């Protein structure tokens, strides 16, 4: 629906390829987390900013040209799959408030099963499993990072659920309704 991008609006996540961040927000939320290296570092920052009460806006007059995959390639490369899997788990476990984490865990795990099947089909199962291994090995530290992020949270679960889902396409939004 291209018309939904014609007016400035609040969105859940900024794009690290094209964003301006107020110094005050950067000081409060911190920089992009280097553990991500690539992929989802911008969503992680956005999630942390949302948890402490910042809003992220979209400006349709800004024009940016972004060549997807220019740095690491695109599609099902081992490099892309490793970082995508590692970072998706890191994003979910680090930022999702406990109640929402448990509530959405079945959907998250189902999606992860589809991702694993896709990795097997596309010949990148080993990097996929290495990404999972990265998370498992670092789980104690991840729980400490999570505790720090959640300690600073100022937004309640219902407001956060709305922020996460309001800009999803309708077919996905319905799946989260009431959660």
Short mmCIF file of C-alpha atoms in Angstrom, two decimals:
data_model
loop_
_atom_site.label_atom_id
_atom_site.label_comp_id
_atom_site.label_asym_id
_atom_site.label_seq_id
_atom_site.Cartn_x
_atom_site.Cartn_y
_atom_site.Cartn_z
CA UNK A 1 0.00 0.00 0.00
CA UNK A 2 2.22 2.85 -1.25
CA UNK A 3 -0.25 5.48 -0.02
CA UNK A 4 0.57 4.64 3.59
CA UNK A 5 4.05 6.07 2.99
CA UNK A 6 2.89 9.49 1.76
CA UNK A 7 2.55 11.14 5.18
CA UNK A 8 4.98 11.39 8.11
CA UNK A 9 4.18 8.69 10.64
CA UNK A 10 5.41 6.91 13.72
CA UNK A 11 7.10 3.56 13.01
CA UNK A 12 8.58 0.92 15.27
CA UNK A 13 12.08 0.74 13.79
CA UNK A 14 14.43 3.03 11.98
CA UNK A 15 16.68 1.94 9.16
CA UNK A 16 20.35 2.09 10.04
CA UNK A 17 21.02 2.91 6.40
CA UNK A 18 19.12 6.19 6.63
CA UNK A 19 18.39 7.74 9.98
CA UNK A 20 18.95 10.75 12.14
CA UNK A 21 19.05 10.19 15.90
CA UNK A 22 18.84 12.96 18.45
CA UNK A 23 21.95 13.17 20.60
CA UNK A 24 19.80 12.98 23.75
CA UNK A 25 18.30 9.66 22.58
CA UNK A 26 21.69 8.29 21.62
CA UNK A 27 23.07 9.22 25.05
CA UNK A 28 20.08 7.60 26.80
CA UNK A 29 19.75 4.43 24.67
CA UNK A 30 23.40 4.00 23.75
CA UNK A 31 24.94 3.25 20.36
CA UNK A 32 24.13 0.42 18.00
CA UNK A 33 25.12 -2.82 19.76
CA UNK A 34 28.36 -4.14 18.19
CA UNK A 35 27.38 -7.76 19.01
CA UNK A 36 25.04 -7.60 16.03
CA UNK A 37 27.82 -6.64 13.58
CA UNK A 38 25.29 -6.53 10.73
CA UNK A 39 21.56 -7.13 10.42
CA UNK A 40 19.00 -6.09 13.03
CA UNK A 41 21.33 -3.67 14.85
CA UNK A 42 18.98 -0.87 13.82
CA UNK A 43 15.91 -2.79 14.98
CA UNK A 44 17.67 -3.56 18.28
CA UNK A 45 18.39 0.14 18.82
CA UNK A 46 14.82 1.01 17.90
CA UNK A 47 13.44 -1.61 20.29
CA UNK A 48 15.59 -0.29 23.15
CA UNK A 49 14.55 3.28 22.33
CA UNK A 50 10.88 2.27 22.34
CA UNK A 51 11.26 0.50 25.68
CA UNK A 52 12.43 3.72 27.34
CA UNK A 53 9.72 5.82 25.69
CA UNK A 54 11.22 7.31 22.53
CA UNK A 55 9.20 7.42 19.33
CA UNK A 56 10.59 6.87 15.88
CA UNK A 57 9.24 8.75 12.92
CA UNK A 58 9.19 8.22 9.20
CA UNK A 59 9.63 11.19 6.85
CA UNK A 60 8.44 10.56 3.26
CA UNK A 61 10.30 13.58 1.88
CA UNK A 62 13.66 11.98 2.69
CA UNK A 63 14.99 10.07 -0.28
CA UNK A 64 17.71 7.48 0.19
CA UNK A 65 19.15 5.00 -2.27
CA UNK A 66 20.19 1.77 -0.58
CA UNK A 67 21.74 -1.12 -2.46
CA UNK A 68 20.61 -4.14 -0.44
CA UNK A 69 23.31 -6.77 -0.19
CA UNK A 70 26.15 -4.54 -1.39
CA UNK A 71 28.31 -5.25 1.68
CA UNK A 72 27.73 -8.94 2.30
CA UNK A 73 25.82 -10.24 -0.66
CA UNK A 74 22.18 -11.11 -0.58
CA UNK A 75 20.12 -14.23 -0.51
CA UNK A 76 21.19 -17.40 1.19
CA UNK A 77 24.91 -16.95 1.73
CA UNK A 78 26.47 -18.62 4.79
CA UNK A 79 27.57 -15.22 6.12
CA UNK A 80 24.09 -13.70 5.81
CA UNK A 81 22.34 -16.72 7.32
CA UNK A 82 24.69 -16.94 10.33
CA UNK A 83 24.23 -13.28 11.26
CA UNK A 84 20.51 -13.25 10.51
CA UNK A 85 19.79 -16.22 12.79
CA UNK A 86 22.16 -15.09 15.55
CA UNK A 87 20.79 -11.57 15.55
CA UNK A 88 17.13 -12.50 15.32
CA UNK A 89 17.47 -14.61 18.49
CA UNK A 90 19.55 -11.90 20.16
CA UNK A 91 16.93 -9.27 19.30
CA UNK A 92 14.05 -11.36 20.68
CA UNK A 93 15.73 -12.60 23.86
CA UNK A 94 17.38 -9.30 24.75
CA UNK A 95 14.52 -6.88 24.14
CA UNK A 96 11.14 -8.59 24.40
CA UNK A 97 9.58 -8.02 27.86
CA UNK A 98 9.11 -11.26 29.78
CA UNK A 99 5.33 -11.49 29.49
CA UNK A 100 5.41 -10.79 25.74
CA UNK A 101 8.39 -13.08 25.26
CA UNK A 102 6.44 -16.04 26.68
CA UNK A 103 3.19 -15.04 24.98
CA UNK A 104 4.79 -14.87 21.53
CA UNK A 105 7.28 -17.71 22.01
CA UNK A 106 5.20 -20.34 20.15
CA UNK A 107 4.93 -18.02 17.11
CA UNK A 108 8.61 -17.16 17.35
CA UNK A 109 9.61 -20.84 17.51
CA UNK A 110 7.32 -21.74 14.63
CA UNK A 111 8.90 -18.99 12.54
CA UNK A 112 12.34 -20.29 13.55
CA UNK A 113 11.35 -23.79 12.40
CA UNK A 114 10.39 -22.34 9.00
CA UNK A 115 13.72 -20.50 8.88
CA UNK A 116 15.60 -23.73 9.63
CA UNK A 117 13.69 -25.58 6.90
CA UNK A 118 14.56 -22.74 4.53
CA UNK A 119 18.22 -22.99 5.55
CA UNK A 120 18.24 -26.74 4.87
CA UNK A 121 16.54 -26.23 1.49
CA UNK A 122 19.02 -23.55 0.49
CA UNK A 123 22.20 -25.27 1.66
CA UNK A 124 22.97 -23.01 4.62
CA UNK A 125 21.95 -25.29 7.50
CA UNK A 126 25.46 -25.30 9.02
CA UNK A 127 25.73 -21.48 9.28
CA UNK A 128 22.17 -21.49 10.64
CA UNK A 129 23.15 -23.93 13.38
CA UNK A 130 26.34 -21.96 14.07
CA UNK A 131 24.18 -18.87 14.60
CA UNK A 132 22.09 -20.78 17.13
CA UNK A 133 25.28 -22.05 18.76
CA UNK A 134 26.55 -18.49 19.09
CA UNK A 135 23.42 -17.64 21.09
CA UNK A 136 23.58 -20.76 23.29
CA UNK A 137 27.25 -20.23 24.18
CA UNK A 138 26.59 -16.60 25.11
CA UNK A 139 23.28 -17.17 26.90
CA UNK A 140 24.57 -16.27 30.40
CA UNK A 141 25.91 -12.96 29.11
CA UNK A 142 22.76 -12.45 27.04
CA UNK A 143 20.65 -12.77 30.18
CA UNK A 144 22.75 -10.03 31.81
CA UNK A 145 22.31 -7.78 28.73
CA UNK A 146 18.59 -8.54 28.85
CA UNK A 147 18.36 -7.63 32.54
CA UNK A 148 20.02 -4.25 31.86
CA UNK A 149 17.69 -3.49 28.93
CA UNK A 150 14.54 -4.54 30.79
CA UNK A 151 15.54 -2.66 33.95
CA UNK A 152 15.35 0.64 32.04
CA UNK A 153 11.97 -0.13 30.41
CA UNK A 154 9.36 2.62 30.84
CA UNK A 155 6.67 1.40 28.40
CA UNK A 156 4.02 -1.11 29.45
CA UNK A 157 3.31 -4.33 27.55
CA UNK A 158 0.08 -3.20 25.91
CA UNK A 159 1.64 0.00 24.54
CA UNK A 160 4.66 -1.95 23.32
CA UNK A 161 2.45 -4.54 21.60
CA UNK A 162 0.67 -1.76 19.77
CA UNK A 163 3.98 -0.18 18.72
CA UNK A 164 5.33 -3.48 17.42
CA UNK A 165 2.23 -4.49 15.48
CA UNK A 166 0.55 -1.29 14.26
CA UNK A 167 2.65 -1.03 11.11
CA UNK A 168 2.61 -4.70 10.19
CA UNK A 169 0.67 -5.64 7.06
CA UNK A 170 -2.97 -6.52 7.97
CA UNK A 171 -2.51 -10.29 7.52
CA UNK A 172 0.26 -10.28 10.16
CA UNK A 173 -1.41 -7.73 12.43
CA UNK A 174 -4.44 -10.03 12.83
CA UNK A 175 -2.19 -12.80 14.12
CA UNK A 176 -0.99 -10.58 16.96
CA UNK A 177 -4.38 -9.06 17.81
CA UNK A 178 -5.20 -9.46 21.47
CA UNK A 179 -1.63 -10.42 22.38
#
